[in-house]
XYZ file of C-alpha atoms in Angstrom:
669
model
C 64.581 -132.394 -0.239
C 62.161 -132.035 2.018
C 64.710 -129.628 3.878
C 65.180 -127.660 0.704
C 61.641 -128.054 0.105
C 60.315 -126.306 3.240
C 63.440 -124.081 3.312
C 62.437 -122.272 0.003
C 58.383 -122.139 1.102
C 59.210 -120.586 4.225
C 61.463 -117.862 2.161
C 58.798 -117.167 -0.415
C 56.308 -116.304 2.113
C 58.620 -114.220 4.172
C 59.246 -112.791 1.078
C 55.595 -111.854 0.574
C 55.317 -110.437 3.857
C 57.638 -108.757 3.637
C 56.762 -106.889 0.438
C 53.265 -106.573 2.181
C 54.863 -104.377 5.199
C 57.168 -102.635 2.518
C 54.431 -101.314 0.376
C 52.300 -101.283 3.353
C 50.768 -97.942 5.312
C 53.736 -97.762 7.232
C 55.927 -96.626 3.263
C 58.959 -94.965 4.358
C 58.849 -92.005 1.238
C 59.800 -89.154 3.236
C 61.604 -87.956 0.445
C 59.717 -84.712 -0.263
C 59.406 -83.826 3.752
C 62.878 -83.537 3.505
C 63.743 -79.758 4.722
C 67.052 -78.482 2.494
C 69.580 -76.241 4.761
C 68.882 -72.613 4.262
C 70.531 -70.964 1.840
C 71.554 -68.356 4.348
C 74.287 -70.693 6.103
C 75.844 -71.429 3.135
C 77.690 -67.757 3.475
C 78.113 -64.730 6.135
C 76.189 -61.901 5.445
C 77.368 -59.927 7.838
C 79.218 -58.392 5.474
C 76.864 -57.204 3.709
C 76.007 -53.379 3.281
C 74.145 -51.777 6.276
C 70.845 -50.548 4.456
C 69.378 -47.371 6.436
C 66.368 -49.239 7.613
C 68.525 -51.487 9.891
C 70.527 -47.833 10.930
C 66.987 -46.758 12.129
C 66.186 -50.072 13.709
C 69.543 -50.038 15.772
C 69.063 -46.821 16.503
C 65.827 -46.953 18.360
C 66.637 -50.605 19.978
C 69.988 -48.918 21.770
C 67.741 -45.691 22.727
C 66.299 -47.177 25.360
C 69.421 -47.995 27.077
C 70.000 -44.159 27.443
C 66.584 -42.712 28.508
C 64.907 -43.470 31.990
C 60.795 -43.383 32.435
C 59.511 -42.037 35.949
C 57.276 -45.099 36.457
C 59.762 -47.825 35.374
C 59.804 -49.631 39.219
C 56.260 -50.305 38.899
C 56.179 -51.346 35.119
C 57.133 -54.823 33.253
C 57.925 -53.387 30.036
C 58.799 -50.672 27.468
C 57.091 -50.535 23.929
C 58.656 -49.101 20.969
C 55.922 -47.522 18.296
C 56.263 -46.878 14.520
C 54.157 -44.734 12.526
C 54.446 -44.810 8.879
C 57.670 -47.168 7.969
C 56.942 -50.809 8.345
C 59.866 -52.126 7.006
C 61.163 -50.351 10.149
C 58.668 -52.685 11.879
C 59.881 -55.873 10.465
C 64.012 -55.009 10.690
C 62.709 -55.182 14.874
C 60.792 -57.980 14.994
C 63.137 -59.598 12.620
C 65.570 -60.336 15.583
C 65.037 -60.200 19.817
C 65.170 -57.338 21.582
C 67.068 -57.848 24.868
C 65.440 -56.355 28.010
C 66.369 -53.068 29.211
C 66.771 -52.753 33.296
C 65.049 -55.836 33.991
C 62.002 -54.245 31.962
C 60.948 -56.598 28.335
C 60.624 -54.478 25.319
C 57.839 -54.839 22.960
C 57.308 -52.987 18.935
C 53.679 -51.852 18.174
C 52.909 -51.039 13.852
C 50.621 -47.880 14.623
C 48.469 -46.383 11.620
C 47.038 -43.412 13.569
C 48.533 -41.109 15.421
C 45.642 -41.157 18.321
C 47.487 -45.033 19.541
C 50.386 -43.485 20.149
C 49.540 -42.676 23.917
C 49.992 -46.250 24.236
C 53.496 -46.258 23.664
C 57.033 -44.904 24.981
C 59.355 -44.764 22.415
C 57.316 -43.043 19.192
C 58.989 -43.210 15.765
C 57.422 -40.662 13.338
C 58.399 -41.944 9.965
C 59.046 -39.117 6.491
C 55.791 -40.870 5.308
C 53.843 -39.417 8.297
C 55.207 -36.139 9.014
C 51.896 -34.538 7.880
C 51.074 -36.243 10.977
C 53.453 -35.071 13.999
C 50.612 -32.508 15.127
C 48.200 -34.935 15.943
C 50.815 -37.425 17.516
C 52.528 -34.079 19.927
C 48.778 -33.132 20.195
C 47.856 -37.130 21.836
C 51.309 -37.314 23.780
C 51.004 -33.966 25.299
C 51.772 -34.582 29.102
C 53.002 -38.061 28.885
C 56.415 -39.288 29.626
C 56.651 -40.547 25.818
C 60.202 -40.199 24.357
C 59.080 -38.965 20.129
C 61.569 -39.855 17.377
C 61.057 -37.975 14.386
C 62.586 -37.604 11.033
C 63.201 -34.787 8.986
C 60.680 -32.674 11.014
C 60.083 -29.404 10.030
C 58.060 -28.695 14.027
C 61.500 -27.611 15.887
C 59.204 -26.168 19.353
C 57.778 -30.299 20.034
C 60.983 -31.415 18.293
C 62.388 -34.011 21.054
C 64.741 -36.366 18.702
C 65.035 -35.280 15.279
C 67.116 -37.716 12.894
C 68.325 -36.769 9.579
C 69.322 -39.521 6.858
C 72.370 -38.262 5.010
C 74.859 -39.937 2.321
C 76.051 -43.807 2.385
C 73.347 -44.361 4.877
C 74.584 -42.688 7.537
C 72.024 -40.639 10.468
C 72.710 -37.598 12.155
C 70.548 -36.517 14.903
C 69.362 -33.957 16.955
C 68.632 -33.485 20.497
C 65.893 -31.347 22.471
C 66.823 -31.955 26.139
C 64.562 -29.273 27.715
C 61.586 -30.633 25.404
C 62.603 -34.310 26.804
C 63.116 -33.185 30.478
C 59.582 -31.372 30.139
C 58.032 -34.317 29.683
C 59.198 -36.538 32.766
C 61.663 -38.278 30.601
C 65.469 -38.235 32.236
C 68.543 -38.416 29.319
C 71.828 -40.122 29.751
C 74.996 -37.417 28.694
C 75.739 -41.125 26.762
C 72.826 -40.397 23.940
C 74.986 -37.652 22.470
C 77.891 -39.800 22.269
C 76.183 -42.271 20.189
C 77.682 -42.986 16.995
C 77.748 -44.713 13.385
C 80.396 -47.662 14.796
C 78.573 -48.793 17.996
C 75.217 -48.177 15.280
C 76.910 -50.826 12.894
C 77.716 -52.784 15.520
C 74.603 -53.166 16.632
C 73.320 -53.734 13.232
C 75.991 -56.763 12.761
C 74.754 -57.603 16.283
C 71.367 -58.013 15.698
C 72.185 -59.853 11.992
C 74.406 -62.546 14.411
C 70.801 -62.475 16.301
C 68.596 -62.965 13.250
C 71.048 -65.842 12.097
C 71.047 -67.712 15.553
C 67.282 -68.018 15.497
C 67.506 -68.954 11.924
C 69.835 -72.148 12.805
C 67.806 -72.646 15.752
C 64.821 -73.161 13.576
C 66.447 -75.558 11.307
C 67.792 -77.099 14.137
C 64.745 -78.231 15.792
C 63.399 -78.805 12.148
C 66.050 -81.523 11.894
C 66.076 -82.906 14.965
C 62.196 -83.675 14.511
C 63.190 -84.814 11.189
C 65.107 -87.384 13.134
C 63.233 -88.410 15.230
C 60.117 -89.530 13.382
C 63.325 -91.030 11.644
C 63.799 -93.253 14.099
C 60.460 -93.928 15.525
C 59.458 -94.881 12.081
C 62.926 -97.077 12.003
C 62.240 -99.254 15.027
C 58.446 -99.525 13.491
C 60.098 -101.467 11.186
C 61.810 -103.429 13.167
C 59.125 -104.140 14.992
C 57.158 -105.686 12.222
C 60.924 -107.453 10.914
C 60.216 -109.534 14.120
C 56.555 -109.634 13.343
C 57.680 -111.272 10.174
C 60.552 -113.753 11.552
C 57.978 -115.147 13.833
C 55.202 -115.700 11.655
C 57.521 -117.292 8.805
C 58.740 -119.914 11.700
C 55.197 -120.480 12.473
C 54.451 -121.771 9.372
C 57.508 -123.110 8.758
C 56.359 -125.150 11.675
C 53.159 -125.376 9.797
C 54.220 -126.730 6.235
C 56.933 -129.733 8.246
C 53.296 -130.681 9.812
C 51.667 -130.695 6.211
C 52.173 -133.808 4.277
C 51.294 -133.928 0.623
C 52.488 -135.964 -2.577
C 55.279 -135.091 -4.398
C 53.746 -134.368 -8.053
C 51.680 -131.450 -6.105
C 54.841 -130.402 -4.045
C 56.782 -130.087 -6.974
C 53.553 -128.419 -9.018
C 53.602 -126.034 -6.022
C 57.719 -125.732 -5.723
C 57.611 -124.591 -9.644
C 54.855 -121.932 -8.737
C 56.380 -120.480 -5.886
C 59.851 -120.473 -7.420
C 58.618 -117.876 -10.017
C 56.941 -115.693 -6.977
C 59.741 -115.950 -5.223
C 62.035 -114.713 -7.810
C 59.878 -112.087 -7.936
C 59.472 -111.400 -4.434
C 63.146 -111.229 -4.311
C 63.728 -108.474 -7.244
C 61.322 -106.658 -5.280
C 63.081 -107.194 -2.471
C 66.324 -106.483 -3.841
C 63.997 -102.899 -4.931
C 63.598 -102.345 -1.222
C 66.784 -103.420 -0.693
C 68.402 -100.545 -2.462
C 65.579 -98.094 -1.368
C 66.011 -98.791 2.184
C 69.981 -97.614 1.402
C 68.869 -94.694 -0.029
C 67.249 -93.414 3.078
C 70.020 -94.645 4.925
C 71.845 -92.623 2.963
C 69.667 -89.864 2.767
C 69.764 -90.166 6.709
C 73.685 -89.768 6.865
C 73.872 -86.600 5.087
C 71.089 -84.907 7.793
C 72.955 -85.734 10.047
C 76.065 -84.132 8.327
C 74.149 -81.116 7.550
C 72.885 -81.195 11.384
C 76.594 -81.557 11.990
C 77.639 -78.444 10.139
C 74.953 -76.243 11.642
C 75.839 -77.046 14.446
C 79.719 -76.035 13.760
C 77.879 -73.074 11.900
C 75.778 -72.351 15.303
C 78.708 -72.810 17.235
C 80.778 -70.400 14.978
C 78.111 -67.071 15.133
C 78.230 -67.757 18.641
C 81.626 -67.071 19.117
C 81.450 -63.982 16.534
C 78.265 -62.776 18.407
C 80.795 -62.951 21.597
C 83.679 -60.925 19.319
C 81.154 -58.414 18.512
C 79.936 -57.910 22.064
C 83.019 -57.300 23.347
C 83.773 -55.212 20.565
C 80.543 -52.768 21.589
C 81.854 -53.196 25.249
C 85.009 -51.501 23.962
C 83.692 -49.243 22.010
C 81.150 -48.449 25.270
C 84.264 -47.713 27.223
C 85.675 -45.034 24.258
C 82.069 -43.232 24.257
C 82.586 -42.950 28.016
C 85.851 -41.242 27.747
C 85.297 -39.340 24.749
C 81.624 -37.961 26.553
C 84.157 -36.896 29.481
C 86.617 -35.605 27.538
C 84.161 -33.928 25.739
C 82.400 -32.438 29.156
C 85.607 -31.333 30.037
C 86.752 -29.566 26.828
C 82.918 -28.162 26.858
C 83.832 -26.459 30.468
C 87.330 -24.944 29.171
C 85.021 -23.693 26.183
C 82.534 -21.933 28.423
C 85.591 -19.973 30.201
C 87.088 -19.264 26.980
C 83.645 -18.483 25.756
C 83.049 -15.960 29.403
C 86.305 -14.113 28.764
C 86.341 -13.669 24.957
C 82.544 -11.982 25.636
C 83.918 -10.080 28.581
C 87.555 -9.146 25.678
C 84.381 -8.094 22.939
C 82.977 -6.009 25.746
C 85.745 -3.878 27.153
C 86.841 -3.647 22.815
C 82.701 -2.211 21.855
C 83.088 0.000 25.236
C 86.762 1.565 23.957
C 85.082 1.506 19.908
C 81.910 3.542 21.337
C 84.011 6.296 23.711
C 86.488 6.973 20.699
C 83.322 7.752 18.400
C 81.965 9.794 20.957
C 84.391 11.636 21.742
C 85.258 11.639 17.585
C 81.156 13.148 17.766
C 81.976 15.403 20.029
C 84.898 17.326 17.869
C 82.643 17.503 15.278
C 79.919 18.857 16.759
C 82.386 21.616 18.647
C 83.124 22.480 15.283
C 80.043 23.046 13.589
C 78.942 24.316 16.517
C 81.602 27.234 16.437
C 80.417 27.829 13.115
C 76.804 27.428 13.354
C 76.438 29.982 16.274
C 78.051 32.761 14.789
C 75.488 32.048 11.150
C 72.175 31.702 13.862
C 73.178 34.389 15.745
C 72.959 36.896 12.761
C 69.715 35.093 12.251
C 68.198 34.996 16.030
C 68.466 38.592 15.704
C 66.680 38.991 12.477
C 64.318 36.319 13.359
C 63.128 37.837 16.757
C 61.128 40.607 15.644
C 59.088 38.358 13.516
C 58.560 35.758 16.516
C 57.089 38.203 18.736
C 54.769 39.530 16.632
C 53.752 35.868 15.315
C 53.799 34.456 19.106
C 51.210 37.550 19.752
C 48.905 36.033 16.885
C 49.588 32.432 18.059
C 48.559 33.095 21.178
C 44.849 34.872 20.180
C 43.865 32.108 18.531
C 45.153 29.124 21.014
C 42.769 30.983 23.193
C 39.690 30.657 20.496
C 40.476 27.365 20.379
C 40.215 26.459 23.831
C 37.437 27.560 24.276
C 36.122 25.490 21.197
C 37.379 22.421 22.691
C 35.390 23.071 26.269
C 31.919 23.901 24.181
C 32.851 20.393 22.193
C 33.580 18.399 25.738
C 30.750 19.576 27.350
C 28.151 18.903 24.394
C 29.740 15.543 23.955
C 28.882 14.964 27.925
C 25.723 16.397 27.902
C 25.347 13.772 24.385
C 26.147 10.817 26.210
C 24.339 11.318 29.371
C 21.135 12.129 27.350
C 21.798 8.654 25.421
C 21.874 6.972 29.216
C 19.038 8.557 30.544
C 17.145 7.930 27.170
C 18.352 3.767 27.213
C 17.809 4.299 30.798
C 13.542 5.645 29.781
C 13.406 2.728 27.499
C 14.173 -0.068 30.571
C 12.135 2.030 33.497
C 9.072 1.870 30.755
C 9.838 -1.937 29.907
C 9.927 -2.969 33.573
C 6.586 -0.747 34.212
C 5.045 -2.579 31.099
C 6.646 -5.930 32.607
C 5.053 -5.177 36.020
C 1.629 -4.005 35.186
C 0.682 -7.218 33.722
C 1.672 -9.134 36.826
C -0.157 -6.646 39.466
C -3.205 -6.563 37.390
C -3.229 -10.007 37.749
C -2.755 -9.740 41.758
C -5.177 -7.241 42.026
C -7.971 -9.060 40.286
C -7.263 -12.250 42.857
C -7.264 -9.863 45.729
C -10.685 -8.465 44.723
C -12.349 -11.923 44.314
C -10.928 -13.005 47.316
C -12.569 -9.971 48.962
C -15.739 -10.434 46.898
C -16.407 -13.860 48.169
C -15.757 -12.740 52.327
C -18.301 -10.117 51.581
C -20.392 -13.000 50.519
C -19.099 -15.070 53.455
C -19.873 -12.495 55.715
C -23.468 -11.765 54.276
C -24.223 -15.906 54.461
C -22.931 -16.155 58.105
C -25.021 -13.791 59.470
C -28.317 -15.050 58.037
C -27.068 -18.527 58.956
C -27.049 -19.860 56.252
C -23.609 -20.576 55.338
C -23.135 -24.501 54.434
C -20.096 -26.691 54.599
C -20.195 -26.849 50.826
C -19.787 -22.865 50.547
C -17.667 -22.838 53.396
C -15.202 -25.521 51.407
C -15.701 -23.612 48.227
C -14.054 -20.648 49.504
C -11.340 -21.937 50.865
C -10.603 -23.391 47.920
C -11.058 -20.718 45.847
C -9.265 -18.570 48.231
C -6.083 -20.516 48.293
C -5.859 -20.628 44.588
C -6.790 -16.902 44.304
C -4.068 -15.948 46.939
C -1.562 -18.297 45.441
C -2.096 -16.783 41.719
C -1.168 -13.534 43.949
C 1.695 -14.863 45.686
C 3.060 -15.646 42.406
C 2.892 -12.566 40.288
C 3.868 -10.583 43.130
C 7.428 -12.766 43.789
C 7.614 -12.187 40.311
C 7.276 -8.635 40.285
C 9.944 -8.166 43.309
C 12.142 -10.277 41.144
C 11.556 -7.869 38.313
C 12.104 -4.484 40.566
C 15.288 -6.197 42.066
C 16.725 -6.995 39.254
C 15.552 -3.492 37.631
C 17.249 -1.789 40.977
C 20.207 -3.739 40.290
C 20.501 -2.117 36.736
C 19.872 1.059 37.379
C 22.052 0.847 39.914
C 24.873 -0.404 38.153
C 23.966 2.534 35.243
C 24.242 5.332 37.616
C 27.225 4.151 39.611
C 30.758 2.976 38.256
C 32.384 0.976 40.757
C 33.882 -2.682 40.054
C 32.562 -5.823 41.935
C 32.349 -9.475 40.865
C 29.738 -10.465 39.001
C 28.325 -13.947 37.590
C 28.683 -12.945 33.646
C 25.714 -15.684 32.960
C 23.414 -14.435 35.412
C 24.391 -10.751 35.001
C 23.485 -11.005 31.505
C 20.321 -12.726 31.763
C 19.299 -10.007 34.187
C 20.339 -7.241 31.016
C 17.977 -9.402 28.534
C 15.294 -9.651 30.661
C 15.427 -5.437 31.299
C 15.456 -5.306 27.510
C 12.722 -8.107 26.486
C 9.892 -6.257 26.567
C 11.223 -3.879 23.879
C 12.783 -6.939 21.616
C 8.953 -8.482 22.216
C 7.355 -5.798 20.527
C 9.860 -5.407 17.857
C 9.913 -9.358 17.287
C 13.151 -10.419 18.168
C 14.099 -13.706 20.202
C 17.442 -13.588 22.466
C 19.724 -16.579 23.192
C 22.179 -16.628 25.716
C 25.143 -19.692 25.101
C 27.223 -18.805 28.122
C 28.770 -21.983 30.576
C 27.869 -20.772 34.027
C 31.790 -20.671 35.387
C 32.912 -17.782 34.589
C 33.059 -15.151 36.383
C 34.520 -11.502 36.451
C 35.418 -8.380 38.318
C 34.707 -4.967 36.521
C 32.143 -2.683 36.364
C 28.428 -3.677 35.800
C 27.288 -0.508 34.928
C 28.835 -0.062 31.507
C 28.596 -3.651 30.809
C 25.086 -2.947 30.964
C 25.564 -0.161 29.135
C 27.300 -2.269 26.102
C 24.784 -4.678 25.970
C 21.337 -2.072 26.225
C 23.273 -0.007 23.138
C 24.070 -3.140 21.228
C 20.303 -4.362 20.997
C 18.585 -0.769 20.954
C 21.262 -0.583 17.599
C 20.476 -4.080 16.367
C 16.601 -3.053 16.994
C 16.771 -0.301 15.085
C 19.091 -1.184 11.540
C 19.791 -5.297 11.298
C 15.968 -6.445 11.730
C 13.515 -4.530 9.277
C 10.553 -7.472 9.828
C 9.712 -9.427 13.041
C 11.637 -13.118 13.917
C 15.128 -11.552 14.085
C 17.426 -13.462 16.498
C 20.127 -11.634 18.908
C 22.949 -14.710 20.118
C 24.704 -14.012 23.416
C 28.142 -16.602 23.897
C 31.202 -16.417 25.808
C 34.439 -17.695 26.259
C 37.979 -17.976 28.460
C 41.000 -16.718 26.059
C 44.728 -16.602 26.833
C 45.874 -13.594 28.574
C 43.089 -14.452 31.345
C 40.857 -12.559 29.223
C 37.161 -13.050 28.530
C 35.356 -12.672 24.866
C 31.995 -12.030 24.765
C 30.605 -12.210 21.324
C 27.344 -10.409 20.480
C 25.578 -11.624 16.898
C 22.478 -11.297 14.854
C 21.241 -12.447 11.532
C 20.173 -9.781 10.741
C 20.421 -7.304 7.673
C 24.424 -6.847 8.179
C 26.218 -4.421 6.368
C 28.513 -3.034 4.113
C 32.051 -2.487 4.087
C 31.519 2.088 3.832
C 29.117 1.790 6.931
C 31.121 -1.187 8.983
C 34.412 1.630 8.041
C 32.477 4.500 10.197
C 30.180 2.797 12.462
C 32.619 3.726 15.562
C 32.570 7.275 14.258
C 30.731 10.082 16.580
C 27.470 11.496 15.170
C 27.551 8.523 11.499
C 24.382 7.621 11.758
C 22.361 5.474 8.968
C 18.627 6.849 11.248
C 19.270 9.987 11.001
C 15.563 11.147 9.977
C 14.541 8.583 12.063
C 15.449 10.278 15.513
C 19.241 8.126 14.964
C 22.123 10.136 16.850
C 24.917 8.709 15.837
C 26.347 8.295 19.697
C 25.422 4.891 20.501
C 28.058 2.440 18.962
C 30.752 5.352 19.819
C 29.403 5.559 23.581
C 30.153 1.510 23.640
C 33.695 1.911 21.840
C 34.553 4.736 24.215
C 33.542 1.816 27.435
C 34.975 -0.842 26.320
C 38.347 0.694 25.583
C 38.448 3.415 28.784
C 36.114 2.482 31.366
C 36.750 -1.806 31.003
C 40.451 -1.524 28.890
C 39.271 -4.487 26.366
C 38.920 -4.096 23.008
C 35.892 -4.918 20.505
C 35.955 -5.587 16.937
C 33.126 -6.398 14.380
C 32.581 -8.544 11.350
C 29.669 -7.895 9.073
C 28.031 -8.653 5.844
C 24.775 -7.736 3.643
C 22.681 -10.507 4.113
C 24.790 -12.374 6.376
C 23.782 -10.416 9.885
C 26.364 -8.790 12.206
C 29.039 -10.165 15.067
C 30.420 -7.813 18.059
C 33.300 -9.260 19.622
C 34.343 -8.220 22.646
C 38.030 -9.077 24.488
C 37.621 -8.220 27.716
C 39.738 -8.925 30.830
C 38.878 -11.335 33.739
C 39.795 -9.096 36.744
C 39.726 -5.462 35.880
């Protein structure tokens, strides 16, 4: 009886401890953490229809195998950039990209065309077609392969995709543009057909499924490891529980008490034991369910492993098919090359035959025309002979009259040419007179300052000499004389140097205007010299000027003609453009295509209407005839630009918006 009592008590305590362990902090409640097998493993999606996005991604993934970059030996990776189509970018990221010639392949999504300089293959989707020109400019002179789609720009195009029906892709290849960028293409690029792209799509799908299976395998393996760890913890708890039960058993054996107390305790413990046994059964059922779930997970893992093995076998088969297709493509490329050579020979023979046939037809037509002309000649000769007799007498009389008229016209033309030469010479002399007057006025000021400084020094020398003779010269007087004399001589030297520079510029400008010889000039420096000689007249009229010309433009031209043109334009602007002080003249220049320089002479004056603008280069046309205008300033400019400098001149003006003259001159005459 005592043994039965001890056994019941030990079972009761063990039930209590086991219940505590089961419902304690290490409860095996992971049903919510079980990850079901992905629905992608339930069916094979490699037979699904191929989308256009998959085709484009497959084409971009294969393209690097047929193109060689110039600096591959020092690189580690190639980069594919996608502009304007995020779905293609996501499709490229969905499966790993295989290395190309030992180089890792990376993918980037571009948002701006100026990011294109960081990639090696740039795909421009139709949604970004408005950014084609910006992308071409950003990748110019760089080894970057551009793949466009439905591109409207043909000259800059490298590879242009054309999407057709049933998700088919065609493409155009511009080998010359690709080679100009420094890239080299394989002849197999032209044989990249739809079958190869479809196999690539299937292979990428297989890689995607393989990656998915590997992820699920990793998740299942982690769950199994977690379950095994918790099972080990549970076994350790059970061992601890058994040890505790044995200790409690020993304690109960050692305890002695009355039979009545033990029976009461036995009744209460029996009821508790029945309750705990019920809970123990529930916990055992839960443990059985967990074991069944673990077995299901293991079965799912085995099925996943089998599916993974099947996918690997299918991927190997697809790779073998791809290799076979590659061999077929190589054979087809060789046959195409042979057929092209034969076709080129046949086309050359056909062109030779066409040329010979055209020559024969031309000879036959020439003979027929000769026969027709001979027939007409025979009929016309007789008629012409009769008409010639009638017209001979008339012609003699008219010839005598025309000869007299021609002689009179020649005399008049010579008079007009002499008058025009005299007017042009007078215009040049008038411009030179204005130049002389301006330089004389400009020279008078520094000369006056120099004369004043020299006179002051002479006066002080006289005073110093008198004090020296009288013996009253002091150190302060001598020091004052030296300081003021040095200042006067320095001021005199600066003004005389200014006079020398003005006279040098004047001599150079005057010689250039009188001698029509070519020489090399610094455009900015020469125009500054010309404008400085005209500055007096411009200041007198209240007109400022500004020169905005780069310092690196040099020209081989006729400086005299250039000075005459600028002088006439400035004089014309002062007389006609500015009715009141406060105007401004701007001179600018830039190099343009064709090894030419475009000089822009603009003012912010009154401008011209269309009637005056249409006649501005007509001789003797002027709007200031009553004020001394001759109407020859602008015709002289036109003739100098077109005949002397072999350039072109255009004018743009509107009333109230100023006038601009554009001179396009050769950089080397």
